Coordinates of C-alpha atoms and ligand atoms in Angstrom, one line a residue:
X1 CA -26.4 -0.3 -7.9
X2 CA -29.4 -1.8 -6.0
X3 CA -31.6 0.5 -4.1
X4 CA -33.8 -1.6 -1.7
X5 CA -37.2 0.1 -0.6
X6 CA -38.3 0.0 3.1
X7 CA -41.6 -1.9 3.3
X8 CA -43.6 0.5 4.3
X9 CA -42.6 2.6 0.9
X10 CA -45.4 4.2 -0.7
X11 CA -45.4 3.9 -4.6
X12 CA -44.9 7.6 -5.2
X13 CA -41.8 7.2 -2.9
X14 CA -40.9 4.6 -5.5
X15 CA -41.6 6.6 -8.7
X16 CA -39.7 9.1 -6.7
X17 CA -36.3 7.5 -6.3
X18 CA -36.8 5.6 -10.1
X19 CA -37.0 9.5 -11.6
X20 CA -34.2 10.5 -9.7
X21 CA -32.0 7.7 -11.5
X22 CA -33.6 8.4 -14.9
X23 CA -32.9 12.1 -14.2
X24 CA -29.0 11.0 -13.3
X25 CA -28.7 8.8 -16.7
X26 CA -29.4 5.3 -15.4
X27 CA -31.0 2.5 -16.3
X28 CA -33.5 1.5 -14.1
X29 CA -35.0 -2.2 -13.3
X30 CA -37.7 -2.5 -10.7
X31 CA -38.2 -5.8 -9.0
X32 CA -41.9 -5.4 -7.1
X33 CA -41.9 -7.8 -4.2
X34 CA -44.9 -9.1 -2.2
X35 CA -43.7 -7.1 0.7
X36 CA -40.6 -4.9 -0.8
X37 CA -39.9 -3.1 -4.1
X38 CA -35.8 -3.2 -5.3
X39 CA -34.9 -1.0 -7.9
X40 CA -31.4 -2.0 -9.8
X41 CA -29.5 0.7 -11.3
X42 CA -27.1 -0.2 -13.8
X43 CA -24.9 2.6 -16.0
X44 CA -23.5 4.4 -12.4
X45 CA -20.5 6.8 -13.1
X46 CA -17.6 6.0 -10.8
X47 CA -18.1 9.1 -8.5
X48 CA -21.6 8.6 -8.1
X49 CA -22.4 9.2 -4.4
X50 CA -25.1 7.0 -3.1
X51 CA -25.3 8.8 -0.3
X52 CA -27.6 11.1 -2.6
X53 CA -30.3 7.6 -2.6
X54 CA -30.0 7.1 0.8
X55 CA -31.3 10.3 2.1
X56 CA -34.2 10.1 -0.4
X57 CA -37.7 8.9 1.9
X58 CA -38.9 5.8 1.3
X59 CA -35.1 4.3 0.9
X60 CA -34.1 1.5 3.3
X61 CA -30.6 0.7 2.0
X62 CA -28.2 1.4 -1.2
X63 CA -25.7 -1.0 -2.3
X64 CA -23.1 -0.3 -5.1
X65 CA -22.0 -3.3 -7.6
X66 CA -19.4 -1.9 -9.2
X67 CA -15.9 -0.6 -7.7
X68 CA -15.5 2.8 -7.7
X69 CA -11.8 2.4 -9.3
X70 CA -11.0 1.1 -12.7
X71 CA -8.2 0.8 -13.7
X72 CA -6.9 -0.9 -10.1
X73 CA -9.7 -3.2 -10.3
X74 CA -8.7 -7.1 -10.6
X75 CA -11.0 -6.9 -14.0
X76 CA -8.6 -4.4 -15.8
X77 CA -5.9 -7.0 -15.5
X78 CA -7.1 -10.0 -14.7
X79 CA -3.7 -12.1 -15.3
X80 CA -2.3 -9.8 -12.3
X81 CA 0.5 -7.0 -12.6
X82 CA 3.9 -7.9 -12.6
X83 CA 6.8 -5.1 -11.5
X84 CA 10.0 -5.6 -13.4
X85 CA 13.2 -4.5 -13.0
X86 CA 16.4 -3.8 -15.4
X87 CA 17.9 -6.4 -12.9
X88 CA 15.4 -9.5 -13.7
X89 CA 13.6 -9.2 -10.1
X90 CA 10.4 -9.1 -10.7
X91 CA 7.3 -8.2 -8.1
X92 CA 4.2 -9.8 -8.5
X93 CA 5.3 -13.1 -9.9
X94 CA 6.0 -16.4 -8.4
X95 CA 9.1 -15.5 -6.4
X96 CA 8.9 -13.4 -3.0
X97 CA 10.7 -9.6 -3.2
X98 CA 12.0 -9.0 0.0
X99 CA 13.3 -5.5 0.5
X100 CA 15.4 -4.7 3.6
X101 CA 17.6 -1.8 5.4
X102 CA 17.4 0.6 7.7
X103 CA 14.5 2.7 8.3
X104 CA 16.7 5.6 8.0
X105 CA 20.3 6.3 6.3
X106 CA 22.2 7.9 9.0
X107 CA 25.9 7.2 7.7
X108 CA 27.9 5.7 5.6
X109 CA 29.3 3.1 7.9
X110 CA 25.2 2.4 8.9
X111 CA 24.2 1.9 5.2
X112 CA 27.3 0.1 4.0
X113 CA 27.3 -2.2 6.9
X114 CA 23.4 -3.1 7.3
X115 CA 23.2 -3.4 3.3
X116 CA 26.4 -5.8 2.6
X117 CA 24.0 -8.2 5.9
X118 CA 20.6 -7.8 4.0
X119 CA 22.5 -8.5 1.0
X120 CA 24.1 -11.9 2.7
X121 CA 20.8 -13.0 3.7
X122 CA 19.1 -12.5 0.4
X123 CA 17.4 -9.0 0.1
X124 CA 16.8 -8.1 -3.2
X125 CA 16.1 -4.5 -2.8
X126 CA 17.8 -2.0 -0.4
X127 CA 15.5 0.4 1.9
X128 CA 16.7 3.7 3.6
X129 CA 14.7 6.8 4.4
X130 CA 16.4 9.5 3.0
X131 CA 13.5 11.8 4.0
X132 CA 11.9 11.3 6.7
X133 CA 8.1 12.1 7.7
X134 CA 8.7 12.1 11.6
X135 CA 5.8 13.1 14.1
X136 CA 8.2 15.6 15.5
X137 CA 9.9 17.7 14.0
X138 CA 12.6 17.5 16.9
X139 CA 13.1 13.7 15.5
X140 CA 15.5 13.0 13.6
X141 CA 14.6 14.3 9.9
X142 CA 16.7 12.7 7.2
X143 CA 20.1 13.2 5.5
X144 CA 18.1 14.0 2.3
X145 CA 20.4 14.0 -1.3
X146 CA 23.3 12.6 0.9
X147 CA 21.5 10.0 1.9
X148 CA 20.2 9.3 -1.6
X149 CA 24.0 9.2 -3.0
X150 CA 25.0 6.6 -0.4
X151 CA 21.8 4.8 -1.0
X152 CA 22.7 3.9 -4.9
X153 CA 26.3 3.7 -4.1
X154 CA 25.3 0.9 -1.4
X155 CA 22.9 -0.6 -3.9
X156 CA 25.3 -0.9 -6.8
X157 CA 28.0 -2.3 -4.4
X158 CA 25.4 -5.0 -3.3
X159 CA 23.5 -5.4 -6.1
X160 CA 20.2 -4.5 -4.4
X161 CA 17.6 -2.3 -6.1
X162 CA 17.0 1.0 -4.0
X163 CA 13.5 2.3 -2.4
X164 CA 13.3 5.0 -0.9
X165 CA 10.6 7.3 0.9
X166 CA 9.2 10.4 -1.4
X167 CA 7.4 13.1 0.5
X168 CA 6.3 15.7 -1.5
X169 CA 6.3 16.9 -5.8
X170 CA 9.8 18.7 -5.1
X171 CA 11.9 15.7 -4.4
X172 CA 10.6 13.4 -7.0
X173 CA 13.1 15.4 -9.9
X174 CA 16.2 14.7 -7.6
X175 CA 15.6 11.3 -6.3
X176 CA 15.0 10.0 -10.4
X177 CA 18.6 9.3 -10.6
X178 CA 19.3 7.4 -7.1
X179 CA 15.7 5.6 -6.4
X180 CA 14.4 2.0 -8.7
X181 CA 11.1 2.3 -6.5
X182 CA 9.4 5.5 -5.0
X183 CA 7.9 4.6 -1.6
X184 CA 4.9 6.4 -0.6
X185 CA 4.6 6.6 3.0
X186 CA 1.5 6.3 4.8
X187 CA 1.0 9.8 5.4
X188 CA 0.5 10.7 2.0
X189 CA -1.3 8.1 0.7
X190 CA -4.0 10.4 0.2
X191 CA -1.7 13.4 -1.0
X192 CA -3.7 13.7 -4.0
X193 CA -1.0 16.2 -5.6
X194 CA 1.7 13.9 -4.9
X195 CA 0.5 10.9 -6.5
X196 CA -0.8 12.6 -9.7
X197 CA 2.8 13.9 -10.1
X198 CA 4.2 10.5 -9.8
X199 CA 1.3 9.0 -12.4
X200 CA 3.7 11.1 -14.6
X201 CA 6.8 9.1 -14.2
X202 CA 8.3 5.9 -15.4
X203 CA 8.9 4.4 -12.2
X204 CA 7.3 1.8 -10.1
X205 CA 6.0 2.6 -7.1
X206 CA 5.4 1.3 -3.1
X207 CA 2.4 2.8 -2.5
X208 CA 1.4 2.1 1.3
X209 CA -2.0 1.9 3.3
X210 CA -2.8 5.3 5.3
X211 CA -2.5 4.6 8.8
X212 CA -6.5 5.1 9.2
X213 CA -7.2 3.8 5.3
X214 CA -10.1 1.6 4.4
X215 CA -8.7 -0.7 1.1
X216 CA -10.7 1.3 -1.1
X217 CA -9.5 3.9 -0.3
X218 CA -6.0 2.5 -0.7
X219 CA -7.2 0.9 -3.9
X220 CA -8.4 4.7 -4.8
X221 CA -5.0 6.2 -4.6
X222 CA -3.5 3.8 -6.5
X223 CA -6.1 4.9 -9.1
X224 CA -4.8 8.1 -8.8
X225 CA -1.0 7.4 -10.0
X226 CA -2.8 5.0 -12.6
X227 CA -4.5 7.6 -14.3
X228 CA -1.5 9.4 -14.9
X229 CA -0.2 6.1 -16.9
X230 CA 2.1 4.9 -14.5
X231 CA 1.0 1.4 -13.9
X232 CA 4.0 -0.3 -12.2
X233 CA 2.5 -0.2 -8.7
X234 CA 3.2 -2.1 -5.1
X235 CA 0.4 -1.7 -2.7
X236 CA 1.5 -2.5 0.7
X237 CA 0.0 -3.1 3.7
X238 CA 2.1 -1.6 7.2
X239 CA -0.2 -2.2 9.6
X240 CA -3.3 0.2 10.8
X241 CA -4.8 2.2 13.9
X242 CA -6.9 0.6 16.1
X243 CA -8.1 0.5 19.9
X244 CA -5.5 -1.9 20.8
X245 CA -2.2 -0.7 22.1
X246 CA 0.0 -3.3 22.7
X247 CA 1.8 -2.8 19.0
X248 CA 2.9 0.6 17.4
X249 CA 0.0 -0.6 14.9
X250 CA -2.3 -3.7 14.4
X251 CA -0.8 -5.6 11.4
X252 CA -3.8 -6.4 9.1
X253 CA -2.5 -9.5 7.4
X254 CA -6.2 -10.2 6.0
X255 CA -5.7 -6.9 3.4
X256 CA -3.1 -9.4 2.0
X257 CA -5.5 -11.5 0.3
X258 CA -8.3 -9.5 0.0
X259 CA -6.7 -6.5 -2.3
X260 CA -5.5 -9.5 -4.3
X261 CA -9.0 -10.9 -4.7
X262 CA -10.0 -6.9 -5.8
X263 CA -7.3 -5.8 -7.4
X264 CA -4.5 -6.8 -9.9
X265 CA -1.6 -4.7 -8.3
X266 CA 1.2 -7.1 -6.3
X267 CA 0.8 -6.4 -2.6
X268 CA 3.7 -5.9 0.0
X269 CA 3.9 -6.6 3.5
X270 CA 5.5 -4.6 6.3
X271 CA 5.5 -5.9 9.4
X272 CA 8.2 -3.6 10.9
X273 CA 5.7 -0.5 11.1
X274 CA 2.7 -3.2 11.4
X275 CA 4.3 -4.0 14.9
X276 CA 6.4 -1.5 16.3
X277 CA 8.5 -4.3 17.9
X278 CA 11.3 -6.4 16.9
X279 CA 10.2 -9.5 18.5
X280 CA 6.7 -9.9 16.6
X281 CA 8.3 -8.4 13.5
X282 CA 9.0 -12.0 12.2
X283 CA 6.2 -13.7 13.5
X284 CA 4.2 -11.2 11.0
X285 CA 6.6 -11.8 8.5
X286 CA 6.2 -15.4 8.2
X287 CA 2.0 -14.6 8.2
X288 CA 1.9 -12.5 5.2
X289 CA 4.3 -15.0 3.2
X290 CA 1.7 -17.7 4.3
X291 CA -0.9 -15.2 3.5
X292 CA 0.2 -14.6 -0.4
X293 CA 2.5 -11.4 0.0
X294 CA 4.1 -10.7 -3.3
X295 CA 6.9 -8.8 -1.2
X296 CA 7.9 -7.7 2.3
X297 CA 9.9 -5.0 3.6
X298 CA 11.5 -5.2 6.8
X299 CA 13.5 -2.6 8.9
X300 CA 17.4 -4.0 10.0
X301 CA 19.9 -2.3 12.0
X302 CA 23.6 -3.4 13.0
X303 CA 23.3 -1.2 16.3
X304 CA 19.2 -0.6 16.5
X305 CA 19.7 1.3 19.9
X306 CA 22.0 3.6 18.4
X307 CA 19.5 3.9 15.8
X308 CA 18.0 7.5 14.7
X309 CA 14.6 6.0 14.4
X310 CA 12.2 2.7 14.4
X311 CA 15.2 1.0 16.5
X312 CA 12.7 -0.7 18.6
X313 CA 11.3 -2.8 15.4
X314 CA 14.5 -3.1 13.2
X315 CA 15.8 -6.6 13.2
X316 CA 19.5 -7.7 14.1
X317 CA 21.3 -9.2 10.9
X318 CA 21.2 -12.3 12.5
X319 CA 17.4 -12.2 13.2
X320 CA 16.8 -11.1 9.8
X321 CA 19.1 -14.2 8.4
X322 CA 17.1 -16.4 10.2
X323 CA 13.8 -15.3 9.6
X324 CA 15.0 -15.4 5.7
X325 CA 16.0 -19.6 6.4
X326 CA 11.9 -19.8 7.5
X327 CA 10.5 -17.9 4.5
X328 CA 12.5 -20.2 2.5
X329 CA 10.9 -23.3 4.0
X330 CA 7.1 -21.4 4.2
X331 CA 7.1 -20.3 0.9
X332 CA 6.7 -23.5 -1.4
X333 CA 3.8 -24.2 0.9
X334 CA 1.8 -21.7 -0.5
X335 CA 3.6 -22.1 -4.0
X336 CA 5.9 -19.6 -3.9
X337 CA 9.7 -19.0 -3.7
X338 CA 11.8 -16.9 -2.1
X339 CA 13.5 -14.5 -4.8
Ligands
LIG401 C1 9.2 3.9 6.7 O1 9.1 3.0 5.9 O2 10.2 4.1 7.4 C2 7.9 4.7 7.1 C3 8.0 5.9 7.6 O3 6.8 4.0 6.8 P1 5.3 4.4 7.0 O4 4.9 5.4 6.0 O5 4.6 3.1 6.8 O6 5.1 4.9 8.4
LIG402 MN1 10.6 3.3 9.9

């Protein structure tokens, strides 16, 4: 940590914020400038809040050099995490994951019919909301274990791996013998309780950004589920809330590359909830391949305005065939394949 002085400091302001560090267990470097002092404080404990410096007088600005998490930081795995399945696919690699389905499961016929197109196209995992976290509770709300049975039954049929949305501790015991990957929706990314208790299993996974959530915070939750010992986690961007309106959300394609730069954990793209609307869905898709994305998942619906929810940004099969032709052709550009 480097605690920079304001000029006009006086030296018992200094000795000040040095014995505070001492006091807290640090090690303590002072740089004394013609015009400004610096202090470096090396030994900081991860929940050290500098906020405590900052208020101290004299104190101009306080910089932490070291991430907050540990075991999601790039360092901890420097090679970069791979996610493997019983099946061979593997998140994280060379190849592209993309995971595709409905946003909800809303029948049989629905499931069966969108999953034999994603399948066609070249999905390798199978998506389906079997609970739903819906910002009315008038919406539509899930068909809950049902929709979990037809889920593995369509996967199995297909050969698609299954993801599916967890929403609280409760469900996690019944969705073990349905789910290959556990998606935590934005909403909970910061339910604390949630992701402890699935740091417990042996089970990757999708861990997406809170709608409002910086990457470090992101990169925080994920810390969470890795203290447990469950390190078989997908991080996944799905777009954020900003001032603009236009889209549901603004997709932030740069959080691609930059949680790979800080962290070691494959990272997802979903441009369905990024957008909101079909028609920019696979321009965003096409970004985040270009922009490193180790998977995507996309919405698809045979019928999306019969749909029960997120019709508006679910792909036809046909649009989500041909937006798999040009990830085919944009992946080797960035050295990648589709898988
Ligand atoms: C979903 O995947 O259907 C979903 C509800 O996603 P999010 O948590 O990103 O809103
Ligand atoms: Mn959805």
């Amino acid at each position: 940590m480097i605690v920079a002085m304001q000029e006009s400091a006086t030296e018992q302001q200094i000795q000040q914020v040095i014995e505070h560090l001492v006091r807290l267990g640090f090690s303590v470097h002072r740089s004394t400038g013609a015009r400004q002092t610096v202090v470096a404080a090396v030994g900081a404990r991860a929940d050290f809040d500098i906020r405590n410096l900052e208020v101290l007088s004299g104190v101009e600005q306080v910089h932490r050099i070291s991430a907050p998490y540990k075991l999601a930081g790039r360092s901890f795995r420097p090679q970069g995490t791979v996610v493997e399945f019983a099946n061979g696919v593997k998140i994280g690699g060379p190849e592209v994951v993309v995971m595709a389905g409905p946003c909800s499961v809303e029948s049989r016929d629905q499931l069966f019919t969108v999953a034999e197109e994603v399948a066609k196209a070249g999905a390798r995992a199978l998506r389906g909301g079997a609970f739903k976290p819906r910002s009315s509770p008038y919406s539509f709300q899930g068909l809950g274990l049902e929709g979990l049975k037809l889920l593995r039954e369509a996967g199995d049929r297909f050969d698609l791996l299954v993801i599916s949305e967890v929403m609280e501790i409760s469900q996690i015991e019944p969705m073990l013998p349905y789910v290959d990957i556990f998606q935590v929706g934005a909403r909970n990314m910061q339910n604390f309780n949630l992701l402890r208790e699935l740091g417990k299993i042996k089970r990757p996974i999708l861990l997406k950004r809170g709608i409002a959530a910086t990457l470090e915070e992101l990169l925080l939750s994920a810390e969470y589920i890795m203290a447990g010992g469950n390190y078989d986690i997908i991080l996944c961007e799905r777009g954020i809330r900003t001032f603009e309106t236009y889209t549901r959300n603004t997709m932030d394609i740069s959080a691609i590359p930059i949680v790979h730069k800080l962290s070691h954990l494959p990272m997802a793209s979903d441009p369905s909830h990024g957008t909101g609307r079909r028609d920019k869905v696979a321009p965003m898709a096409r970004a985040s391949v270009a922009a490193g994305a180790d998977a995507l998942l996309i919405e698809v619906h045979h019928d999306p305005d019969k749909a029960l929810s997120d019709g508006a940004q679910s792909l036809y099969p046909g649009q989500f065939a041909e937006l798999m032709e040009q990830l085919r052709i944009i992946a080797p550009a960035v050295g990648r394949k589709i898988a």
